mmCIF file of C-alpha atoms and ligand atoms in Angstrom:
data_model
loop_
_atom_site.group_PDB
_atom_site.id
_atom_site.type_symbol
_atom_site.label_atom_id
_atom_site.label_comp_id
_atom_site.label_asym_id
_atom_site.label_seq_id
_atom_site.Cartn_x
_atom_site.Cartn_y
_atom_site.Cartn_z
ATOM 1 C CA MET K 1 14.123 -148.871 124.757
ATOM 2 C CA LEU K 2 12.998 -146.788 121.774
ATOM 3 C CA VAL K 3 15.609 -144.341 120.427
ATOM 4 C CA THR K 4 16.304 -142.494 117.169
ATOM 5 C CA ASN K 5 18.593 -143.684 114.394
ATOM 6 C CA LYS K 6 20.665 -140.557 114.938
ATOM 7 C CA GLU K 7 21.483 -141.685 118.453
ATOM 8 C CA LEU K 8 22.298 -145.258 117.339
ATOM 9 C CA LEU K 9 24.407 -144.203 114.375
ATOM 10 C CA LYS K 10 26.353 -141.478 116.181
ATOM 11 C CA ARG K 11 27.826 -144.035 118.544
ATOM 12 C CA ALA K 12 28.357 -146.594 115.777
ATOM 13 C CA GLN K 13 30.248 -144.015 113.743
ATOM 14 C CA LYS K 14 32.446 -143.097 116.692
ATOM 15 C CA GLU K 15 33.255 -146.732 117.463
ATOM 16 C CA ALA K 16 33.522 -147.882 113.816
ATOM 17 C CA TYR K 17 30.823 -150.539 113.710
ATOM 18 C CA ALA K 18 27.501 -150.707 111.853
ATOM 19 C CA VAL K 19 23.945 -151.100 113.104
ATOM 20 C CA GLY K 20 21.739 -153.558 111.201
ATOM 21 C CA ALA K 21 18.351 -152.406 109.921
ATOM 22 C CA PHE K 22 16.200 -155.506 109.554
ATOM 23 C CA ASN K 23 12.914 -155.441 107.654
ATOM 24 C CA ILE K 24 9.887 -156.894 109.387
ATOM 25 C CA GLN K 25 6.309 -157.512 108.184
ATOM 26 C CA ASN K 26 4.718 -159.683 110.875
ATOM 27 C CA LEU K 27 4.995 -160.979 114.429
ATOM 28 C CA GLU K 28 7.526 -163.702 113.596
ATOM 29 C CA SER K 29 9.973 -161.399 111.835
ATOM 30 C CA LEU K 30 9.723 -158.835 114.650
ATOM 31 C CA LEU K 31 10.289 -161.501 117.334
ATOM 32 C CA ALA K 32 13.315 -162.741 115.381
ATOM 33 C CA VAL K 33 14.860 -159.250 115.371
ATOM 34 C CA VAL K 34 14.103 -158.471 119.001
ATOM 35 C CA GLU K 35 15.229 -161.836 120.374
ATOM 36 C CA ALA K 36 18.433 -161.633 118.311
ATOM 37 C CA ALA K 37 19.149 -158.108 119.608
ATOM 38 C CA ASP K 38 18.497 -159.213 123.184
ATOM 39 C CA GLU K 39 20.697 -162.282 122.935
ATOM 40 C CA GLU K 40 23.516 -160.423 121.164
ATOM 41 C CA LYS K 41 23.115 -157.312 123.356
ATOM 42 C CA SER K 42 23.086 -155.320 120.148
ATOM 43 C CA PRO K 43 21.471 -152.030 119.186
ATOM 44 C CA VAL K 44 19.056 -152.581 116.316
ATOM 45 C CA ILE K 45 16.890 -150.794 113.760
ATOM 46 C CA VAL K 46 13.481 -152.311 113.051
ATOM 47 C CA ALA K 47 12.597 -151.306 109.493
ATOM 48 C CA VAL K 48 9.154 -151.179 107.921
ATOM 49 C CA THR K 49 8.517 -150.436 104.249
ATOM 50 C CA PRO K 50 5.330 -148.916 102.797
ATOM 51 C CA SER K 51 4.420 -152.336 101.393
ATOM 52 C CA ALA K 52 4.951 -153.947 104.809
ATOM 53 C CA ILE K 53 2.614 -151.283 106.199
ATOM 54 C CA LYS K 54 0.065 -152.167 103.533
ATOM 55 C CA TYR K 55 0.384 -155.831 104.540
ATOM 56 C CA GLY K 56 0.464 -155.558 108.334
ATOM 57 C CA GLY K 57 -1.238 -152.228 109.022
ATOM 58 C CA LEU K 58 0.572 -149.147 110.326
ATOM 59 C CA SER K 59 -0.950 -149.134 113.768
ATOM 60 C CA TYR K 60 -0.569 -152.891 114.308
ATOM 61 C CA LEU K 61 3.099 -152.852 113.296
ATOM 62 C CA ALA K 62 3.971 -149.652 115.171
ATOM 63 C CA LYS K 63 2.329 -150.858 118.400
ATOM 64 C CA LEU K 64 3.976 -154.284 118.146
ATOM 65 C CA ILE K 65 7.397 -152.690 117.716
ATOM 66 C CA GLN K 66 6.783 -150.162 120.502
ATOM 67 C CA THR K 67 5.734 -153.004 122.795
ATOM 68 C CA ALA K 68 8.914 -154.885 121.903
ATOM 69 C CA ALA K 69 11.039 -151.791 122.554
ATOM 70 C CA GLU K 70 9.469 -151.242 125.986
ATOM 71 C CA ALA K 71 10.237 -154.820 126.951
ATOM 72 C CA THR K 72 13.940 -154.777 126.126
ATOM 73 C CA PRO K 73 16.894 -152.792 127.455
ATOM 74 C CA VAL K 74 18.626 -152.771 124.049
ATOM 75 C CA PRO K 75 18.316 -149.495 122.149
ATOM 76 C CA MET K 76 15.984 -149.964 119.211
ATOM 77 C CA SER K 77 14.593 -147.597 116.613
ATOM 78 C CA LEU K 78 11.341 -147.780 114.677
ATOM 79 C CA HIS K 79 12.244 -146.795 111.152
ATOM 80 C CA LEU K 80 10.302 -146.159 107.935
ATOM 81 C CA ASP K 81 12.302 -147.750 105.105
ATOM 82 C CA HIS K 82 11.978 -146.295 101.584
ATOM 83 C CA GLY K 83 9.281 -143.755 102.467
ATOM 84 C CA GLU K 84 7.790 -142.554 99.224
ATOM 85 C CA ASP K 85 6.039 -139.301 100.053
ATOM 86 C CA VAL K 86 5.323 -136.690 102.714
ATOM 87 C CA GLU K 87 1.908 -138.184 103.496
ATOM 88 C CA THR K 88 3.387 -141.567 104.471
ATOM 89 C CA VAL K 89 6.052 -139.839 106.553
ATOM 90 C CA LYS K 90 3.418 -137.787 108.417
ATOM 91 C CA LYS K 91 1.388 -140.916 109.202
ATOM 92 C CA CYS K 92 4.499 -142.685 110.523
ATOM 93 C CA LEU K 93 5.397 -139.682 112.684
ATOM 94 C CA GLU K 94 1.884 -139.743 114.162
ATOM 95 C CA ALA K 95 2.258 -143.474 114.812
ATOM 96 C CA GLY K 96 5.444 -142.849 116.839
ATOM 97 C CA PHE K 97 8.257 -143.770 114.432
ATOM 98 C CA THR K 98 11.632 -142.529 115.651
ATOM 99 C CA SER K 99 13.281 -142.439 112.238
ATOM 100 C CA VAL K 100 12.124 -142.063 108.652
ATOM 101 C CA MET K 101 13.717 -142.560 105.281
ATOM 102 C CA ILE K 102 12.525 -140.470 102.372
ATOM 103 C CA ASP K 103 13.618 -142.074 99.136
ATOM 104 C CA GLY K 104 13.806 -139.461 96.408
ATOM 105 C CA SER K 105 16.597 -141.320 94.629
ATOM 106 C CA HIS K 106 14.508 -141.719 91.452
ATOM 107 C CA LEU K 107 13.980 -137.956 91.204
ATOM 108 C CA PRO K 108 16.217 -135.363 89.527
ATOM 109 C CA PHE K 109 18.827 -134.009 91.995
ATOM 110 C CA ASP K 110 16.981 -130.715 92.746
ATOM 111 C CA GLU K 111 13.641 -132.442 93.275
ATOM 112 C CA ASN K 112 15.229 -135.049 95.546
ATOM 113 C CA ILE K 113 16.721 -132.190 97.593
ATOM 114 C CA ALA K 114 13.392 -130.342 97.795
ATOM 115 C CA LEU K 115 11.413 -133.444 98.883
ATOM 116 C CA THR K 116 14.057 -134.558 101.384
ATOM 117 C CA LYS K 117 14.377 -131.073 102.881
ATOM 118 C CA ARG K 118 10.593 -130.918 103.376
ATOM 119 C CA VAL K 119 10.682 -134.208 105.259
ATOM 120 C CA VAL K 120 13.659 -133.070 107.351
ATOM 121 C CA ASP K 121 11.758 -129.898 108.354
ATOM 122 C CA ILE K 122 8.697 -131.890 109.422
ATOM 123 C CA ALA K 123 10.520 -134.784 111.143
ATOM 124 C CA HIS K 124 13.083 -132.683 113.003
ATOM 125 C CA GLN K 125 10.268 -130.704 114.661
ATOM 126 C CA LYS K 126 9.370 -133.991 116.359
ATOM 127 C CA GLY K 127 12.977 -134.950 117.100
ATOM 128 C CA VAL K 128 12.815 -137.761 114.541
ATOM 129 C CA SER K 129 15.853 -138.509 112.378
ATOM 130 C CA VAL K 130 15.813 -138.626 108.597
ATOM 131 C CA GLU K 131 17.683 -140.745 106.056
ATOM 132 C CA GLY K 132 17.886 -139.591 102.437
ATOM 133 C CA GLU K 133 19.128 -141.488 99.404
ATOM 134 C CA LEU K 134 21.263 -140.300 96.542
ATOM 135 C CA GLY K 135 22.126 -142.592 93.640
ATOM 136 C CA ARG K 136 20.013 -145.458 92.365
ATOM 137 C CA LEU K 137 20.155 -149.074 93.548
ATOM 138 C CA THR K 138 20.000 -150.921 90.273
ATOM 139 C CA GLY K 139 22.404 -153.627 89.130
ATOM 140 C CA VAL K 140 25.437 -151.938 87.578
ATOM 141 C CA GLU K 141 26.954 -154.952 85.849
ATOM 142 C CA GLU K 142 26.924 -154.809 82.081
ATOM 143 C CA LYS K 143 26.498 -151.038 82.189
ATOM 144 C CA THR K 144 28.757 -148.613 80.319
ATOM 145 C CA VAL K 145 30.933 -146.190 82.317
ATOM 146 C CA GLU K 146 28.436 -143.413 81.573
ATOM 147 C CA GLU K 147 25.493 -145.540 82.676
ATOM 148 C CA ARG K 148 27.274 -146.499 85.902
ATOM 149 C CA GLU K 149 28.068 -142.836 86.625
ATOM 150 C CA ALA K 150 24.376 -142.032 86.184
ATOM 151 C CA VAL K 151 23.240 -144.437 88.918
ATOM 152 C CA LEU K 152 26.132 -144.519 91.414
ATOM 153 C CA THR K 153 26.379 -141.746 94.020
ATOM 154 C CA ASP K 154 28.487 -138.783 92.981
ATOM 155 C CA PRO K 155 30.711 -137.711 95.944
ATOM 156 C CA GLU K 156 30.412 -133.973 95.195
ATOM 157 C CA GLU K 157 26.635 -134.187 94.890
ATOM 158 C CA ALA K 158 26.519 -136.213 98.118
ATOM 159 C CA GLU K 159 28.269 -133.376 99.970
ATOM 160 C CA GLU K 160 25.876 -130.790 98.536
ATOM 161 C CA PHE K 161 22.831 -133.001 99.204
ATOM 162 C CA VAL K 162 23.641 -133.426 102.887
ATOM 163 C CA LYS K 163 24.444 -129.737 103.306
ATOM 164 C CA LEU K 164 21.246 -128.540 101.616
ATOM 165 C CA THR K 165 18.837 -131.066 103.164
ATOM 166 C CA GLY K 166 20.226 -131.492 106.689
ATOM 167 C CA VAL K 167 19.648 -135.272 106.616
ATOM 168 C CA ASP K 168 20.964 -137.304 109.553
ATOM 169 C CA ALA K 169 22.102 -140.222 107.370
ATOM 170 C CA LEU K 170 22.710 -140.772 103.676
ATOM 171 C CA ALA K 171 22.069 -143.972 101.702
ATOM 172 C CA VAL K 172 24.595 -144.311 98.914
ATOM 173 C CA SER K 173 24.808 -146.364 95.758
ATOM 174 C CA ILE K 174 28.149 -148.121 95.256
ATOM 175 C CA GLY K 175 27.003 -151.185 93.312
ATOM 176 C CA THR K 176 24.597 -152.991 95.644
ATOM 177 C CA SER K 177 20.986 -153.667 94.688
ATOM 178 C CA HIS K 178 17.888 -155.053 96.383
ATOM 179 C CA GLY K 179 16.825 -158.686 96.154
ATOM 180 C CA ALA K 180 18.483 -162.074 95.657
ATOM 181 C CA TYR K 181 20.087 -161.569 92.231
ATOM 182 C CA LYS K 182 22.674 -158.857 92.709
ATOM 183 C CA PHE K 183 25.429 -160.039 90.356
ATOM 184 C CA LYS K 184 25.709 -162.371 87.398
ATOM 185 C CA GLY K 185 29.500 -162.396 87.601
ATOM 186 C CA GLU K 186 31.936 -161.571 90.399
ATOM 187 C CA PRO K 187 30.483 -159.256 93.075
ATOM 188 C CA GLN K 188 32.021 -155.802 92.741
ATOM 189 C CA LEU K 189 31.499 -152.696 94.828
ATOM 190 C CA ASP K 190 32.965 -149.260 94.125
ATOM 191 C CA PHE K 191 34.996 -148.830 97.333
ATOM 192 C CA GLU K 192 36.994 -145.933 95.888
ATOM 193 C CA ARG K 193 33.735 -144.022 95.460
ATOM 194 C CA LEU K 194 32.730 -144.852 99.038
ATOM 195 C CA LYS K 195 36.064 -143.488 100.260
ATOM 196 C CA GLN K 196 35.536 -140.251 98.340
ATOM 197 C CA ILE K 197 31.998 -139.864 99.677
ATOM 198 C CA ARG K 198 33.253 -140.447 103.233
ATOM 199 C CA GLU K 199 35.894 -137.728 102.794
ATOM 200 C CA ARG K 200 33.195 -135.205 101.873
ATOM 201 C CA VAL K 201 30.236 -136.307 104.024
ATOM 202 C CA GLU K 202 30.263 -136.402 107.817
ATOM 203 C CA ALA K 203 26.756 -137.837 108.226
ATOM 204 C CA PRO K 204 26.506 -141.604 108.786
ATOM 205 C CA LEU K 205 26.414 -143.549 105.502
ATOM 206 C CA VAL K 206 23.921 -146.319 104.793
ATOM 207 C CA LEU K 207 24.271 -149.438 102.656
ATOM 208 C CA HIS K 208 21.037 -150.791 101.201
ATOM 209 C CA GLY K 209 20.844 -154.044 99.274
ATOM 210 C CA ALA K 210 23.446 -155.612 101.569
ATOM 211 C CA SER K 211 22.190 -159.196 101.856
ATOM 212 C CA SER K 212 24.867 -161.831 101.331
ATOM 213 C CA ILE K 213 22.547 -164.570 100.008
ATOM 214 C CA PRO K 214 24.350 -167.316 101.970
ATOM 215 C CA GLN K 215 24.778 -170.368 99.751
ATOM 216 C CA TRP K 216 23.844 -172.755 102.585
ATOM 217 C CA ILE K 217 20.392 -171.171 102.762
ATOM 218 C CA ILE K 218 19.985 -171.352 98.984
ATOM 219 C CA GLU K 219 20.997 -175.026 99.096
ATOM 220 C CA LYS K 220 18.555 -175.784 101.898
ATOM 221 C CA ALA K 221 15.667 -173.985 100.164
ATOM 222 C CA THR K 222 16.548 -175.694 96.882
ATOM 223 C CA LYS K 223 16.678 -179.102 98.552
ATOM 224 C CA TYR K 224 13.041 -178.601 99.521
ATOM 225 C CA GLY K 225 11.866 -177.405 96.136
ATOM 226 C CA ALA K 226 12.727 -173.706 95.816
ATOM 227 C CA GLU K 227 13.983 -172.375 92.485
ATOM 228 C CA LEU K 228 16.676 -169.835 93.195
ATOM 229 C CA SER K 229 19.416 -170.552 90.710
ATOM 230 C CA GLY K 230 21.681 -167.577 90.049
ATOM 231 C CA ALA K 231 20.971 -165.962 93.436
ATOM 232 C CA ARG K 232 24.088 -164.104 94.556
ATOM 233 C CA GLY K 233 24.774 -161.374 97.125
ATOM 234 C CA ILE K 234 27.424 -159.256 98.799
ATOM 235 C CA PRO K 235 30.316 -161.324 100.203
ATOM 236 C CA GLU K 236 30.933 -160.859 103.916
ATOM 237 C CA GLU K 237 34.451 -159.502 103.324
ATOM 238 C CA HIS K 238 32.904 -156.708 101.212
ATOM 239 C CA ILE K 239 30.613 -155.866 104.131
ATOM 240 C CA ARG K 240 33.612 -155.700 106.506
ATOM 241 C CA LYS K 241 35.438 -153.438 104.087
ATOM 242 C CA ALA K 242 32.409 -151.174 103.638
ATOM 243 C CA ILE K 243 32.186 -150.774 107.425
ATOM 244 C CA SER K 244 35.911 -149.981 107.627
ATOM 245 C CA LEU K 245 35.318 -147.252 105.007
ATOM 246 C CA GLY K 246 32.526 -145.607 106.980
ATOM 247 C CA ILE K 247 29.226 -147.454 106.423
ATOM 248 C CA THR K 248 27.331 -147.294 109.747
ATOM 249 C CA LYS K 249 23.855 -148.626 108.879
ATOM 250 C CA ILE K 250 23.293 -151.815 106.888
ATOM 251 C CA ASN K 251 19.899 -152.876 105.529
ATOM 252 C CA ILE K 252 18.970 -156.545 105.397
ATOM 253 C CA ASP K 253 15.709 -157.990 104.119
ATOM 254 C CA THR K 254 16.330 -160.674 101.490
ATOM 255 C CA ASP K 255 18.521 -162.927 103.685
ATOM 256 C CA LEU K 256 15.693 -163.046 106.240
ATOM 257 C CA ARG K 257 13.115 -163.879 103.582
ATOM 258 C CA LEU K 258 15.320 -166.696 102.318
ATOM 259 C CA ALA K 259 15.927 -168.080 105.813
ATOM 260 C CA PHE K 260 12.187 -167.964 106.493
ATOM 261 C CA THR K 261 11.307 -169.707 103.236
ATOM 262 C CA ALA K 262 13.937 -172.440 103.582
ATOM 263 C CA ALA K 263 12.749 -173.243 107.120
ATOM 264 C CA VAL K 264 9.053 -173.346 106.192
ATOM 265 C CA ARG K 265 9.810 -175.578 103.207
ATOM 266 C CA GLU K 266 11.847 -177.913 105.400
ATOM 267 C CA VAL K 267 9.087 -178.307 108.012
ATOM 268 C CA LEU K 268 6.369 -178.833 105.428
ATOM 269 C CA ALA K 269 8.472 -181.374 103.526
ATOM 270 C CA ASN K 270 9.581 -183.312 106.613
ATOM 271 C CA SER K 271 6.336 -183.170 108.584
ATOM 272 C CA PRO K 272 3.467 -183.639 106.131
ATOM 273 C CA LYS K 273 1.027 -184.207 108.985
ATOM 274 C CA GLU K 274 1.831 -180.859 110.657
ATOM 275 C CA PHE K 275 -0.776 -178.111 110.431
ATOM 276 C CA ASP K 276 -0.220 -176.031 113.558
ATOM 277 C CA PRO K 277 0.997 -172.599 112.326
ATOM 278 C CA ARG K 278 3.248 -172.277 115.385
ATOM 279 C CA LYS K 279 5.088 -175.470 114.466
ATOM 280 C CA ILE K 280 5.632 -174.141 110.955
ATOM 281 C CA LEU K 281 6.402 -170.498 111.697
ATOM 282 C CA GLY K 282 8.335 -171.145 114.930
ATOM 283 C CA PRO K 283 11.302 -172.749 113.123
ATOM 284 C CA ALA K 284 11.119 -169.969 110.507
ATOM 285 C CA LYS K 285 11.440 -167.362 113.275
ATOM 286 C CA GLU K 286 14.402 -169.244 114.748
ATOM 287 C CA ALA K 287 16.062 -169.416 111.313
ATOM 288 C CA MET K 288 15.686 -165.652 110.813
ATOM 289 C CA LYS K 289 16.994 -165.045 114.338
ATOM 290 C CA GLU K 290 20.172 -167.037 113.673
ATOM 291 C CA VAL K 291 20.815 -165.048 110.494
ATOM 292 C CA ILE K 292 20.277 -161.751 112.332
ATOM 293 C CA LYS K 293 22.605 -162.750 115.176
ATOM 294 C CA ALA K 294 25.324 -163.625 112.656
ATOM 295 C CA LYS K 295 24.838 -160.213 110.986
ATOM 296 C CA MET K 296 25.184 -158.434 114.329
ATOM 297 C CA ARG K 297 28.506 -160.175 114.914
ATOM 298 C CA LEU K 298 29.638 -159.389 111.365
ATOM 299 C CA PHE K 299 28.649 -155.719 111.711
ATOM 300 C CA GLY K 300 30.422 -155.420 115.074
ATOM 301 C CA SER K 301 27.264 -154.287 116.914
ATOM 302 C CA SER K 302 27.102 -157.333 119.218
ATOM 303 C CA GLY K 303 27.809 -156.350 122.804
ATOM 304 C CA LYS K 304 27.302 -152.627 122.089
ATOM 305 C CA ALA K 305 23.939 -152.333 123.838
HETATM 306 O O1 G3H G 1 14.058 -152.282 100.231
HETATM 307 C C1 G3H G 1 13.417 -153.029 100.961
HETATM 308 C C2 G3H G 1 12.886 -154.310 100.563
HETATM 309 O O2 G3H G 1 13.749 -155.356 100.395
HETATM 310 C C3 G3H G 1 11.723 -154.272 99.649
HETATM 311 O O3 G3H G 1 10.728 -154.433 100.552
HETATM 312 O O4 G3H G 1 8.914 -155.668 99.380
HETATM 313 O O5 G3H G 1 8.596 -154.581 101.604
HETATM 314 O O6 G3H G 1 8.846 -153.170 99.549
HETATM 315 P P1 G3H G 1 9.169 -154.472 100.229
HETATM 316 P P1 13P G 2 18.465 -156.722 100.549
HETATM 317 O O1 13P G 2 17.454 -156.964 99.470
HETATM 318 O O2 13P G 2 19.866 -156.902 100.024
HETATM 319 O O3 13P G 2 18.225 -157.480 101.783
HETATM 320 O O4 13P G 2 18.364 -155.151 100.933
HETATM 321 C C1 13P G 2 17.359 -154.721 101.801
HETATM 322 C C2 13P G 2 17.217 -153.232 101.847
HETATM 323 O O5 13P G 2 18.005 -152.472 101.333
HETATM 324 C C3 13P G 2 16.040 -152.712 102.557
HETATM 325 O O6 13P G 2 15.962 -151.332 102.507
HETATM 326 ZN ZN1 ZN G 3 16.667 -150.559 100.640
#
């Protein structure tokens, strides 16, 4: 059943759990998300980035996800992740997305507000929810206090941003970053900042760059030839704490990519005579599904559908 993020996140906020937003680019990643949601009876957000759209095609991906949503009783949203401009948003609205993110986080505050507000005006006319982002997701280790302040979300600005734009959810920067190399030293998130943002902002808060980079997946991929030394993510106890402090949507991409890669490498290494794509990609789908199911349990969304 296709629903909006607003609907999913309202309930999650009330019941203090988080809904996972999982990035997909192809049939296997979508099947992994949908089968995991079905088996865990969990609400879920299927996320598509502009570069995934470039890879898979907007209409192909949208129709695949809509087909999946029709076939399952779990509430599912079709979400544009890191939308870059109004044009992309408009195309996604035409294609039937139920939620869009407009990422103006690289822009000066006023320009981010203006762009986000424009998207809110357009999307809300169609009943589609909007996520904005304030603060930049770059690594904050080895940065001076001033440099950290410049990229992490300012609680006062967050309050003003939500008030002036009318966004339905706000992505915040508290020390996470995208990809597999989030920290050189000990993982550290600014939970005090998150608390202050929560006190000022009622809208659901979103954590991007939340992959944990499980060491067992790194070891498996490495065993079969991958080079991933130094990969490090957000520990699971940090994720639990972030949820307890008000994070209600959590974005995961990298952990799925790693699970996929480790599984493909394993099959190719162990079965050199195999050349049926289904025998190679099937285990990769299963590996992604297991990771997603574990996330749903960690986020507390299992059993909420
Ligand atoms: O922020 C989302 C992704 O991890 C980056 O995805 O390579 O599809 O742009 P992309
Ligand atoms: P990861 O790279 O930590 O998986 O973050 C994904 C994300 O934020 C997608 O928007
Ligand atoms: Zn992101």
